[in-house]
Structure formats: structure tokens, C-alpha cells
Short mmCIF file of C-alpha atoms in Angstrom, two decimals:
data_model
loop_
_atom_site.label_atom_id
_atom_site.label_comp_id
_atom_site.label_asym_id
_atom_site.label_seq_id
_atom_site.Cartn_x
_atom_site.Cartn_y
_atom_site.Cartn_z
CA UNK V 91 98.72 63.13 156.30
CA UNK V 92 98.59 62.61 152.50
CA UNK V 93 99.60 65.62 150.46
CA UNK V 94 97.84 66.63 147.23
CA UNK V 95 99.07 68.83 144.44
CA UNK V 96 97.59 70.14 141.20
CA UNK V 97 98.35 68.26 138.04
CA UNK V 98 98.70 69.68 134.54
CA UNK V 99 97.30 67.70 131.65
CA UNK V 100 97.97 68.70 128.07
CA UNK V 101 95.00 67.95 125.86
CA UNK V 102 95.91 68.16 122.21
CA UNK V 103 97.16 69.43 119.80
CA UNK V 104 96.74 65.90 118.45
CA UNK V 105 93.49 64.93 120.06
CA UNK V 106 90.47 63.57 118.21
CA UNK V 107 87.95 65.83 119.90
CA UNK V 108 89.73 69.17 119.50
CA UNK V 109 88.30 69.66 115.98
CA UNK V 110 91.68 70.33 114.46
CA UNK V 111 94.88 71.30 116.15
CA UNK V 112 94.24 73.02 119.46
CA UNK V 113 96.07 72.47 122.67
CA UNK V 114 94.27 72.94 125.97
CA UNK V 115 96.27 72.82 129.20
CA UNK V 116 94.10 71.59 132.03
CA UNK V 117 95.14 72.28 135.62
CA UNK V 118 93.54 69.49 137.59
CA UNK V 119 92.73 68.72 141.17
CA UNK V 120 92.02 65.03 140.90
CA UNK V 121 89.57 64.92 138.05
CA UNK V 122 88.18 68.40 138.65
CA UNK V 123 89.37 71.14 136.31
CA UNK V 124 90.80 74.19 138.09
CA UNK V 125 91.80 76.06 134.99
CA UNK V 126 91.73 75.46 131.23
CA UNK V 127 94.08 77.43 129.02
CA UNK V 128 93.75 77.16 125.24
CA UNK V 129 96.97 77.47 123.23
CA UNK V 130 96.37 78.37 119.62
CA UNK V 131 98.41 78.97 116.51
CA UNK V 132 99.07 75.47 115.19
CA UNK V 133 97.09 76.16 112.04
CA UNK V 134 98.18 79.74 111.39
CA UNK V 135 98.51 80.41 107.67
CA UNK V 136 98.67 84.20 107.68
CA UNK V 137 95.51 84.72 105.69
CA UNK V 138 95.22 88.37 106.76
CA UNK V 139 98.69 88.99 105.37
CA UNK V 140 97.97 86.99 102.20
CA UNK V 141 94.94 89.19 101.53
CA UNK V 142 97.19 92.25 101.57
CA UNK V 143 99.20 90.95 98.62
CA UNK V 144 96.17 90.04 96.49
CA UNK V 145 93.67 92.29 94.79
CA UNK V 146 90.24 92.65 96.38
CA UNK V 147 88.70 90.17 93.93
CA UNK V 148 91.53 87.67 94.28
CA UNK V 149 91.15 87.69 98.06
CA UNK V 150 87.73 86.03 98.09
CA UNK V 151 88.92 82.38 97.67
CA UNK V 152 91.19 82.81 100.69
CA UNK V 153 88.22 83.60 102.92
CA UNK V 154 86.86 80.15 101.98
CA UNK V 155 89.71 78.69 103.99
CA UNK V 156 88.93 80.54 107.22
CA UNK V 157 85.90 78.67 108.49
CA UNK V 158 85.88 75.91 105.93
CA UNK V 159 82.59 74.46 107.15
CA UNK V 160 80.69 77.65 106.33
CA UNK V 161 82.60 79.19 103.45
CA UNK V 162 79.58 80.94 101.98
CA UNK V 163 79.21 83.06 105.11
CA UNK V 164 82.89 84.02 104.99
CA UNK V 165 82.63 84.98 101.32
CA UNK V 166 79.59 87.05 102.20
CA UNK V 167 81.35 88.86 105.06
CA UNK V 168 84.39 89.77 102.99
CA UNK V 169 82.41 90.77 99.90
CA UNK V 170 80.10 92.98 101.95
CA UNK V 171 83.10 94.75 103.44
CA UNK V 172 84.69 95.35 100.03
CA UNK V 173 81.37 96.50 98.58
CA UNK V 174 80.93 98.95 101.42
CA UNK V 175 84.45 100.24 100.87
CA UNK V 176 84.08 100.59 97.10
CA UNK V 177 80.42 101.68 97.30
CA UNK V 178 79.14 98.96 95.00
CA UNK V 179 75.38 98.51 94.81
CA UNK V 180 74.48 94.81 94.75
CA UNK V 181 71.44 93.79 92.61
CA UNK V 182 68.47 92.56 94.58
CA UNK V 183 68.45 89.13 92.96
CA UNK V 184 72.04 88.63 94.08
CA UNK V 185 71.07 89.60 97.64
CA UNK V 186 68.33 86.99 97.66
CA UNK V 187 70.64 84.31 96.24
CA UNK V 188 73.14 85.24 98.94
CA UNK V 189 70.53 84.70 101.64
CA UNK V 190 69.63 81.30 100.17
CA UNK V 191 73.20 80.01 100.01
CA UNK V 192 74.31 81.57 103.30
CA UNK V 193 71.38 80.07 105.20
CA UNK V 194 71.82 76.68 103.54
CA UNK V 195 75.43 76.85 104.64
CA UNK V 196 74.32 77.71 108.17
CA UNK V 197 72.19 74.56 108.14
CA UNK V 198 75.16 72.49 106.90
CA UNK V 199 77.43 73.99 109.53
CA UNK V 200 74.98 73.37 112.38
CA UNK V 201 74.58 69.79 111.16
CA UNK V 202 78.34 69.38 111.51
CA UNK V 203 78.01 70.83 115.02
CA UNK V 204 75.34 68.29 115.94
CA UNK V 205 77.38 65.48 114.43
CA UNK V 206 80.64 66.45 116.10
CA UNK V 207 78.93 67.07 119.46
CA UNK V 208 77.41 63.61 119.21
CA UNK V 209 80.69 61.86 118.45
CA UNK V 210 82.55 63.82 121.13
CA UNK V 211 80.05 62.49 123.64
CA UNK V 212 80.45 58.95 122.30
CA UNK V 213 77.39 58.77 120.05
CA UNK V 214 79.04 57.90 116.75
CA UNK V 215 75.73 56.96 115.11
CA UNK V 216 74.49 60.50 115.66
CA UNK V 217 77.45 61.82 113.73
CA UNK V 218 76.76 59.61 110.74
CA UNK V 219 73.18 60.80 110.51
CA UNK V 220 74.16 64.47 110.63
CA UNK V 221 76.85 64.03 108.00
CA UNK V 222 74.46 62.10 105.78
CA UNK V 223 72.09 65.07 105.76
CA UNK V 224 74.84 67.62 105.31
CA UNK V 225 75.64 65.88 102.03
CA UNK V 226 72.23 66.96 100.76
CA UNK V 227 73.20 70.61 101.22
CA UNK V 228 76.61 70.00 99.66
CA UNK V 229 74.93 68.45 96.63
CA UNK V 230 72.96 71.67 96.21
CA UNK V 231 76.15 73.74 96.44
CA UNK V 232 77.86 71.45 93.95
CA UNK V 233 75.06 72.24 91.54
CA UNK V 234 75.30 75.99 92.18
CA UNK V 235 79.05 76.55 92.15
CA UNK V 236 80.76 73.27 91.38
CA UNK V 237 82.44 72.78 94.74
CA UNK V 238 81.53 70.97 97.92
CA UNK V 239 83.85 72.70 100.35
CA UNK V 240 85.57 75.91 99.25
CA UNK V 241 82.72 77.46 97.34
CA UNK V 242 83.96 80.86 96.13
CA UNK V 243 80.43 81.54 94.96
CA UNK V 244 79.63 84.90 96.53
CA UNK V 245 81.79 87.46 94.78
CA UNK V 246 82.43 91.14 95.14
CA UNK V 247 79.36 92.75 93.57
CA UNK V 248 77.05 89.75 93.58
CA UNK V 249 77.43 86.04 92.94
CA UNK V 250 79.56 84.23 90.35
CA UNK V 251 76.66 82.70 88.40
CA UNK V 252 72.91 82.61 88.46
CA UNK V 253 71.15 79.71 90.17
CA UNK V 254 70.86 76.74 87.78
CA UNK V 255 67.30 76.05 86.55
CA UNK V 256 66.97 72.75 88.47
CA UNK V 257 68.06 74.35 91.75
CA UNK V 258 64.64 75.53 92.92
CA UNK V 259 63.11 72.04 92.66
CA UNK V 260 66.07 70.35 94.39
CA UNK V 261 66.14 72.94 97.17
CA UNK V 262 62.42 72.49 97.61
CA UNK V 263 62.95 68.76 97.95
CA UNK V 264 65.61 69.34 100.61
CA UNK V 265 63.36 71.68 102.60
CA UNK V 266 60.67 69.01 102.50
CA UNK V 267 62.89 66.28 103.97
CA UNK V 268 64.43 68.65 106.55
CA UNK V 269 61.71 68.19 109.21
CA UNK V 270 61.96 64.41 108.73
CA UNK V 271 65.67 64.15 109.47
CA UNK V 272 65.42 66.74 112.22
CA UNK V 273 62.86 64.46 113.87
CA UNK V 274 65.38 61.64 113.60
CA UNK V 275 67.93 63.66 115.58
CA UNK V 276 65.21 64.33 118.10
CA UNK V 277 64.70 60.57 118.47
CA UNK V 278 68.28 59.47 118.29
CA UNK V 279 70.04 62.27 120.22
CA UNK V 280 67.77 64.72 122.00
CA UNK V 281 65.76 62.04 123.73
CA UNK V 282 68.81 59.98 124.61
CA UNK V 283 69.28 59.99 128.39
CA UNK V 284 73.09 59.74 128.28
CA UNK V 285 73.24 62.67 125.86
CA UNK V 286 71.02 64.70 128.20
CA UNK V 287 73.06 63.85 131.31
CA UNK V 288 76.24 64.93 129.59
CA UNK V 289 74.82 68.29 128.48
CA UNK V 290 72.22 69.47 130.96
CA UNK V 291 73.70 71.69 133.66
CA UNK V 292 77.30 71.33 132.46
CA UNK V 293 79.48 74.34 131.64
CA UNK V 294 76.84 76.80 132.75
CA UNK V 295 77.59 80.43 131.99
CA UNK V 296 75.94 83.62 133.20
CA UNK V 297 75.01 86.49 130.92
CA UNK V 298 77.75 88.62 132.51
CA UNK V 299 80.41 86.00 131.92
CA UNK V 300 79.42 85.52 128.28
CA UNK V 301 79.37 89.27 127.70
CA UNK V 302 82.72 89.79 129.43
CA UNK V 303 84.29 87.33 126.98
CA UNK V 304 82.55 89.09 124.08
CA UNK V 305 81.01 85.83 122.93
CA UNK V 306 78.67 86.03 119.95
CA UNK V 307 76.49 83.80 117.85
CA UNK V 308 74.70 80.76 119.27
CA UNK V 309 76.96 80.90 122.35
CA UNK V 310 75.55 84.24 123.49
CA UNK V 311 72.01 83.32 122.50
CA UNK V 312 72.30 80.21 124.65
CA UNK V 313 72.71 82.34 127.79
CA UNK V 314 69.51 84.21 126.94
CA UNK V 315 70.69 87.31 125.07
CA UNK V 316 68.90 87.53 121.68
CA UNK V 317 71.87 89.07 119.87
CA UNK V 318 71.73 88.24 116.18
CA UNK V 319 73.38 90.63 113.72
CA UNK V 320 70.87 89.70 111.04
CA UNK V 321 68.25 91.31 113.33
CA UNK V 322 70.42 93.99 114.99
CA UNK V 323 72.04 95.41 111.85
CA UNK V 324 69.51 94.12 109.34
CA UNK V 325 71.97 93.91 106.48
CA UNK V 326 71.13 92.76 102.96
CA UNK V 327 67.51 91.71 102.51
CA UNK V 328 67.16 90.20 106.01
CA UNK V 329 64.79 92.97 107.23
CA UNK V 330 62.31 91.89 104.54
CA UNK V 331 62.28 88.29 105.73
CA UNK V 332 60.59 86.96 108.85
CA UNK V 333 62.50 84.76 111.27
CA UNK V 334 62.87 84.27 115.02
CA UNK V 335 65.98 84.24 117.13
CA UNK V 336 65.97 81.18 119.39
CA UNK V 337 67.46 81.80 122.85
CA UNK V 338 68.38 79.54 125.73
CA UNK V 339 67.52 79.91 129.41
CA UNK V 340 70.26 78.38 131.52
CA UNK V 341 73.36 78.98 129.43
CA UNK V 342 74.49 75.37 129.72
CA UNK V 343 75.68 73.01 127.00
CA UNK V 344 72.15 71.75 126.49
CA UNK V 345 71.00 75.27 125.58
CA UNK V 346 73.90 75.64 123.18
CA UNK V 347 72.75 72.47 121.46
CA UNK V 348 69.07 73.45 121.44
CA UNK V 349 69.73 76.97 120.11
CA UNK V 350 71.63 75.60 117.13
CA UNK V 351 69.06 72.88 116.60
CA UNK V 352 66.24 75.44 116.45
CA UNK V 353 68.31 77.76 114.27
CA UNK V 354 68.27 75.12 111.55
CA UNK V 355 64.49 75.52 111.36
CA UNK V 356 64.82 79.31 111.25
CA UNK V 357 67.38 79.09 108.44
CA UNK V 358 65.09 76.75 106.53
CA UNK V 359 62.32 79.32 106.98
CA UNK V 360 64.60 82.02 105.52
CA UNK V 361 65.58 79.85 102.54
CA UNK V 362 61.93 79.13 101.82
CA UNK V 363 61.01 82.84 101.88
CA UNK V 364 64.01 83.85 99.77
CA UNK V 365 63.22 81.15 97.21
CA UNK V 366 59.62 82.25 96.97
CA UNK V 367 60.46 85.94 96.75
CA UNK V 368 63.41 85.61 94.35
CA UNK V 369 63.15 88.62 92.00
CA UNK V 370 64.27 88.68 88.38
CA UNK V 371 67.30 90.68 87.36
CA UNK V 372 71.08 90.69 87.31
CA UNK V 373 73.15 88.55 89.61
CA UNK V 374 76.25 90.74 89.38
CA UNK V 375 76.76 94.47 89.79
CA UNK V 376 78.67 96.43 87.19
CA UNK V 377 81.97 97.80 88.43
CA UNK V 378 85.44 98.26 86.90
CA UNK V 379 87.48 95.05 86.65
CA UNK V 380 90.52 96.71 88.19
CA UNK V 381 88.80 97.61 91.43
CA UNK V 382 90.40 100.54 93.28
CA UNK V 383 88.29 101.55 96.26
CA UNK V 384 88.79 105.11 97.51
CA UNK V 385 91.10 105.79 100.44
CA UNK V 386 89.50 104.90 103.73
CA UNK V 387 88.66 102.12 106.12
CA UNK V 388 85.63 99.99 106.82
CA UNK V 389 84.50 97.55 109.47
CA UNK V 390 81.69 95.38 108.22
CA UNK V 391 80.10 92.62 110.25
CA UNK V 392 77.77 89.80 109.38
CA UNK V 393 76.26 86.96 111.35
CA UNK V 394 78.51 84.03 110.57
CA UNK V 395 77.47 80.58 111.69
CA UNK V 396 79.62 80.87 114.79
CA UNK V 397 79.00 84.49 115.67
CA UNK V 398 79.94 87.99 114.60
CA UNK V 399 82.22 87.72 111.60
CA UNK V 400 83.83 91.11 111.02
CA UNK V 401 86.18 92.31 108.31
CA UNK V 402 88.21 95.45 108.90
CA UNK V 403 89.78 96.66 105.66
CA UNK V 404 91.97 99.71 105.13
CA UNK V 405 92.37 100.98 101.60
CA UNK V 406 95.12 103.31 100.41
CA UNK V 407 93.44 103.81 97.06
CA UNK V 408 95.43 101.04 95.35
CA UNK V 409 94.29 97.75 93.82
CA UNK V 410 95.20 95.79 96.97
CA UNK V 411 94.03 96.34 100.54
CA UNK V 412 96.55 98.09 102.77
CA UNK V 413 95.49 96.12 105.85
CA UNK V 414 92.92 93.43 106.54
CA UNK V 415 91.91 92.26 109.95
CA UNK V 416 89.35 89.57 110.50
CA UNK V 417 87.28 89.31 113.65
CA UNK V 418 86.88 85.57 113.86
CA UNK V 419 84.02 84.49 116.10
CA UNK V 420 85.57 81.08 116.92
CA UNK V 421 88.73 82.69 118.25
CA UNK V 422 86.86 85.04 120.55
CA UNK V 423 84.29 82.47 121.68
CA UNK V 424 87.11 80.17 122.68
CA UNK V 425 88.17 82.66 125.37
CA UNK V 426 85.16 81.52 127.34
CA UNK V 427 86.48 77.95 127.56
CA UNK V 428 88.17 78.59 130.92
CA UNK V 429 84.97 79.81 132.59
CA UNK V 430 83.04 76.93 131.07
CA UNK V 431 85.47 74.27 132.26
CA UNK V 432 86.20 75.38 135.85
CA UNK V 433 84.75 72.99 138.38
CA UNK V 434 83.81 70.46 135.71
CA UNK V 435 85.33 67.03 135.14
CA UNK V 436 87.82 66.17 132.37
CA UNK V 437 85.11 64.49 130.32
CA UNK V 438 83.01 67.64 130.46
CA UNK V 439 85.83 69.70 128.97
CA UNK V 440 85.28 67.80 125.73
CA UNK V 441 81.56 68.62 125.87
CA UNK V 442 82.31 72.28 126.64
CA UNK V 443 84.78 72.49 123.83
CA UNK V 444 82.43 70.88 121.39
CA UNK V 445 79.53 73.09 122.49
CA UNK V 446 81.49 76.28 121.73
CA UNK V 447 81.90 74.80 118.23
CA UNK V 448 85.20 76.45 117.31
CA UNK V 449 86.83 75.74 113.98
CA UNK V 450 90.59 75.85 114.03
CA UNK V 451 90.89 77.23 110.52
CA UNK V 452 89.10 80.29 111.79
CA UNK V 453 90.72 80.44 115.23
CA UNK V 454 94.27 80.60 113.88
CA UNK V 455 93.35 82.24 110.57
CA UNK I 76 60.99 55.61 132.21
CA UNK I 77 64.78 55.59 132.08
CA UNK I 78 66.04 54.14 128.83
CA UNK I 79 63.00 55.07 126.82
CA UNK I 80 65.00 57.59 124.80
CA UNK I 81 67.76 55.06 124.24
CA UNK I 82 65.27 52.54 122.91
CA UNK I 83 63.65 55.13 120.64
CA UNK I 84 67.08 55.89 119.20
CA UNK I 85 67.78 52.24 118.65
CA UNK I 86 64.42 52.00 116.88
CA UNK I 87 65.63 54.60 114.37
CA UNK I 88 68.82 52.70 113.66
CA UNK I 89 66.87 49.43 113.42
CA UNK I 90 64.56 51.00 110.84
CA UNK I 91 67.53 52.22 108.79
CA UNK I 92 69.22 48.85 109.06
CA UNK I 93 66.55 47.48 106.74
CA UNK I 94 66.15 50.65 104.71
CA UNK I 95 67.75 51.95 101.54
CA UNK I 96 71.53 52.22 101.50
CA UNK I 97 72.96 55.73 101.63
CA UNK I 98 76.39 54.72 100.37
CA UNK I 99 77.67 53.11 97.19
CA UNK I 100 80.79 51.21 96.19
CA UNK I 101 83.42 53.67 95.04
CA UNK I 102 85.49 53.19 92.82
CA UNK I 103 83.34 50.53 91.11
CA UNK I 104 80.48 53.00 90.99
CA UNK I 105 81.14 56.65 90.30
CA UNK I 106 78.86 59.64 90.47
CA UNK I 107 78.68 61.94 87.47
CA UNK I 108 80.07 65.39 88.17
CA UNK I 109 77.84 68.42 87.90
CA UNK I 110 77.98 70.82 85.00
CA UNK I 111 79.75 73.53 87.02
CA UNK I 112 82.09 71.14 88.82
CA UNK I 113 85.51 72.66 89.42
CA UNK I 114 88.16 70.02 89.77
CA UNK I 115 90.66 67.78 88.09
CA UNK I 116 93.10 69.06 85.54
CA UNK I 117 92.77 72.19 83.47
CA UNK I 118 92.09 71.60 79.79
CA UNK I 119 93.60 74.03 77.36
CA UNK I 120 92.47 74.60 73.78
CA UNK I 121 95.52 75.86 71.88
CA UNK I 122 93.45 76.83 68.84
CA UNK I 123 91.44 79.38 70.83
CA UNK I 124 94.26 80.95 72.87
CA UNK I 125 95.52 84.38 71.87
CA UNK I 126 98.29 84.47 74.52
CA UNK I 127 96.84 87.49 76.33
CA UNK I 128 98.00 86.15 79.78
CA UNK I 129 94.74 87.25 81.45
CA UNK I 130 94.38 83.80 83.07
CA UNK I 131 97.80 83.98 84.63
CA UNK I 132 97.16 87.54 85.86
CA UNK I 133 93.80 86.55 87.36
CA UNK I 134 95.31 83.70 89.38
CA UNK I 135 95.55 84.66 93.06
CA UNK I 136 98.34 82.18 93.75
CA UNK I 137 100.53 82.34 90.62
CA UNK I 138 99.64 78.77 89.70
CA UNK I 139 99.90 79.37 85.94
CA UNK I 140 103.32 79.69 84.31
CA UNK I 141 103.31 80.69 80.66
CA UNK I 142 106.02 80.80 78.03
CA UNK I 143 105.02 83.16 75.27
CA UNK I 144 107.00 83.52 72.07
CA UNK I 145 106.37 86.23 69.46
CA UNK I 146 106.50 84.96 65.89
CA UNK I 147 108.08 86.67 62.89
CA UNK I 148 104.89 88.70 62.39
CA UNK I 149 105.06 89.85 66.05
CA UNK I 150 101.99 87.84 66.96
CA UNK I 151 102.21 86.07 70.34
CA UNK I 152 101.92 82.30 70.72
CA UNK I 153 101.90 79.95 73.69
CA UNK I 154 104.84 77.60 73.69
CA UNK I 155 104.31 76.19 77.14
CA UNK I 156 101.39 76.41 79.57
CA UNK I 157 102.20 74.92 82.99
CA UNK I 158 99.46 74.54 85.58
CA UNK I 159 101.04 74.15 89.03
CA UNK I 160 98.36 71.91 90.48
CA UNK I 161 99.86 72.07 93.98
CA UNK I 162 99.34 75.82 94.13
CA UNK I 163 95.87 75.82 92.60
CA UNK I 164 92.94 76.99 94.73
CA UNK I 165 90.35 75.78 92.20
CA UNK I 166 88.75 79.21 92.40
CA UNK I 167 87.79 79.30 88.70
CA UNK I 168 89.11 82.86 88.25
CA UNK I 169 91.38 81.84 85.33
CA UNK I 170 88.52 80.24 83.42
CA UNK I 171 86.28 83.23 84.01
CA UNK I 172 89.06 85.60 82.89
CA UNK I 173 89.41 83.95 79.48
CA UNK I 174 87.41 85.79 76.84
CA UNK I 175 87.83 82.99 74.28
CA UNK I 176 86.83 79.99 76.44
CA UNK I 177 90.19 78.34 75.91
CA UNK I 178 90.22 76.85 79.43
CA UNK I 179 87.97 74.32 81.12
CA UNK I 180 88.09 71.63 83.82
CA UNK I 181 88.36 68.00 82.77
CA UNK I 182 86.35 67.00 85.91
CA UNK I 183 88.52 63.97 86.58
CA UNK I 184 88.82 64.49 90.33
CA UNK I 185 91.18 61.56 91.04
CA UNK I 186 94.42 63.47 90.51
CA UNK I 187 96.63 62.46 93.42
CA UNK I 188 100.23 61.73 92.51
CA UNK I 189 103.11 59.93 94.20
CA UNK I 190 105.64 62.70 93.71
CA UNK I 191 105.54 66.46 94.01
CA UNK I 192 107.26 66.85 90.63
CA UNK I 193 104.38 65.11 88.87
CA UNK I 194 102.02 67.82 90.04
CA UNK I 195 103.21 70.39 87.51
CA UNK I 196 100.97 69.86 84.56
CA UNK I 197 101.99 70.88 81.03
CA UNK I 198 98.82 71.70 79.16
CA UNK I 199 100.26 72.17 75.68
CA UNK I 200 99.94 68.71 74.14
CA UNK I 201 102.05 67.23 71.32
CA UNK I 202 99.33 68.37 68.98
CA UNK I 203 99.56 71.84 70.51
CA UNK I 204 103.35 71.87 70.02
CA UNK I 205 102.86 70.90 66.39
CA UNK I 206 100.29 73.66 66.03
CA UNK I 207 102.76 76.10 67.62
CA UNK I 208 105.56 75.09 65.22
CA UNK I 209 103.17 75.29 62.30
CA UNK I 210 102.09 78.80 63.28
CA UNK I 211 105.69 79.90 63.71
CA UNK I 212 106.63 78.48 60.30
CA UNK I 213 103.60 80.06 58.71
CA UNK I 214 104.42 83.45 60.21
CA UNK I 215 108.02 83.09 59.11
CA UNK I 216 106.97 82.32 55.57
CA UNK I 217 104.48 85.18 55.67
CA UNK I 218 107.14 87.57 56.94
CA UNK I 219 109.58 86.45 54.28
CA UNK I 220 106.95 86.87 51.59
CA UNK I 221 106.11 90.29 52.95
CA UNK I 222 109.77 91.32 53.06
CA UNK I 223 110.24 90.03 49.53
CA UNK I 224 107.17 91.91 48.32
CA UNK I 225 108.41 95.07 49.96
CA UNK I 226 111.87 94.63 48.48
CA UNK I 227 110.31 94.10 45.04
CA UNK I 228 108.16 97.17 45.51
CA UNK I 229 111.18 99.28 46.48
CA UNK I 230 113.10 97.87 43.55
CA UNK I 231 110.27 98.74 41.19
CA UNK I 232 109.97 102.21 42.71
CA UNK I 233 113.76 102.62 42.39
CA UNK I 234 113.54 101.45 38.74
CA UNK I 235 110.76 103.97 38.03
CA UNK I 236 112.83 106.77 39.54
#
């Protein structure tokens, strides 16, 4: 009588499809995954602690380095928290500019998702197309703030500079070509049978499972819960703008892909409305240079590209925060990896991992 | 039909195979940097600087090391301005802090070095050093002249008394 035993496979931390340095221990029965345990901390830089030794204004560039694919959204989350703490009123023009850049960054980030999902499933051409189009967004950001990666554009009280005069035309041009390249992904990836077989019905999650892991962002919308903080909280000028929240039906990897794919269209819709409705006025609020928020604490959340991005800041009345804690959506979404992988094959763990779309800079913080 | 999607995808790549190139030959061809581009080395204008240290105070990562020397007239001058490129976040806070526009980026993004030691960048040029020495000499002469004038004045006052 042959005897079988479970086998432990260590995937990562040096693995091309772990999007950085993450180790996943897979307990296997043959090729079937019994349990997947993520081990994190290989990219820990102590950003929360670093923020405690910098002033509120100096802390903003460090938030760029959390989720480095969507830095604008991190800047926005941190600045909103500080503004709430120090009771700074942001000018309306700045709010509109923030919507434009944050949504453009959401598009760029979802393009990276599509590209990395494609290459993780073996479709390297798909990745090249997505990265080609992400460059168009980065060119816009280069024009606005002079950086392509760590933007540091959204500041406490507004934005660092007004939009350059040529921005509106260039952004318009980008929004015009967006449906064209999205159609290309539809042809090259969505219709591809291999791509569909790898995603449809794999790593299915129920609403209860997703909620029990406190998943947010596209991951929770994929299981059919329309939870979007832009709608729920309605921060900034989002209540004035019209957009839909795409949701999935089955909660499988395919839905995770489709939700993000459709979100790109919704973000483009938001950028278009914000561009058209951009009011005149200041781009920066007036507040003392040596910012000393009153004693107290604040938890402010925004819809990051990967889910609920929350900043908890405690102030002791000094120029530096007493304590900062960041609720990183990638870190919390990754807790669902075990449920997504159980019963799947080793190859599907890569798809599951890629479909969560975690970013290690944010996971380890 | 199975494979239809695959063929459609291949059609897209086939179309692009004959289309316009998306890439270009770096380093033979280089793109111009945008007006607001933050990158490369810091450029320092010694004639505009008043040695207020606001740039160094604004830096979140202590990437700017200054050596400030008061002259004989008690006016401050920059003797050395070291930009620690390895610590720099390229956040632009130093440039925005300067009220006299003494700092700017040179936009030359190819700044990798072989050794860590080469990363510390002294921004005060030979010309800047000369300017510094000139200012110190000038202040010294001014102070001496002032002291002499005061001594003469006291002498005259003493003579009157």
C-alpha cells in the first residue's frame, strides 16, 4: 500500500510572480494546495515610524513609497488625514485637481494589474501593451509634477502647483485613445481562451469569506458587494461627480479582472467630468508653515486603488505626529490568499496572487 | 470556435508588427525633460544665496549639509553646500523652501556612480569659492574701515573734549 504525505513548497521570496519579495508556503497534496501561508516583512522600511520623526509636511514624500504604483492616492489619503486633524479647508480647484490625478493614477495602477496578471499567466505580450499605455499616464504626471513614479504632488492643503496650461489638451488626447487601447486588451487578453480558462472559476470566494477577511477595493466588489468609499463616504468632490461601481457575480479571478477593467472606464469618466468642471481659484489653502495640529486623533480613509487606504494619526499638539498607523489595503487583502488557494493547483496560486494585486511596498510598509 | 480569441489576439500583434514603433534608441536618442522635471543634480547659485538654511531645514531626510561662516561684518556666507544624493528623495521641498530661487535641478537624470563616495555632491564651485573668499575679504576690509572710522571719530571726539 503506497503511503502519501503532505509536502511543503516555499514560493518566494525570490520568485518572479510574487510582485516583490513575498514568501508563500504552500502545503501540498500532490499538486493540490491544502494551505497557503503568506510570510511578509522582507520589504519593511518602518515608514510609520519614519513619519513620527518628520513634520506633517515632510511626511508626504514617504507615503509615495508605500504603494509606489499609485502614489497619488497615497498622498491624497495622508493629506486628507492631516487636513482633517488640522482643520484645513482645501480650495475647490485643488479638490478637482486631486480627483483628476488620483483617477489617472487609478487607471495607471489598474493597467499595471492587467499587465502583471497577463505575464503571470504567461501572456507576456499583454504585459507590454499595458505598460505601453501606462506610459501615457506617466507622461501626463511628468508634465504636472516632474516625476514619473514618486509624485509628491498632492500636498497638505492642496496640490504643489497648478495644472500646466498644456495639460488639458494632453489629458483630452489620452481620454480619446483610452477606448482604443482598452479594445486592444479585449482582443488580445479578454477573448483569449487560455486566459479565460486560467481565470474563470478559479479561486472563487463567497461574500462571507471576503467579508471575514475584511477585504476591500476591487477584491470585495468582485464578490458582488458594491463597497466603494468614494460612494460610501463621499469625500472630496466625489458626490458631485457621476460614476458607477462595477461589481462581479461569482467572486472568481475572472471577476477580479473584469471589475478592474471596467473601473478604468469609470475613472476615465471621472477625469472627464473633473476636467470639464474645473473651477477657477487657488490650488493651495493658506495655513501656517509650521503646522501644529491641535491635540487629538483622526482616522481618515480614502478609496485607494487596492482598497480602503486609512491613515490613523495621533497628534500631541507638536509639529510632528505622535503616532501614525496606516491601514494598507494590500496587506489586509492578502489574508484572503489562503481561502483563495485551497483546493486549487500550484499554477492557480500564481493567478490568485496576481488577482489580489498586492504591492509589497504597501504590504510591509 | 475554439482558438478564435487566440487568432484575434494574434491579429492585433500582427497589425502592430507593421505599425509605428513605440520605442526609440536610447542613449543615441534622448527625450527632452519636462519643465517641472525633478531629477539629476541640484544646481546652486551662490550669488543668490543668503545662507538662511531653510533648504536644509525643509529636507525630510537631512540630505543637505551646509557649512556657514560669518564674515567680519557678521553676515553669513556659504562655504560648502553638500547634497547627499544617496539620501535625496527628490521631493522638491528644498527648492520650494528657497525664497531667492538659488536652487534648481540640472535635469541630467543619468547620475549613477561607481562608488558610494562619489554620491556626495559639493555644489559650491571653484567660482563660488572665489566669490566666498572675495566676500570675506570685502567684509574684512569693510570692518577694518569701519573700525578705523570709529577710532578716528573717538579720537576727534577725545580731541574736542
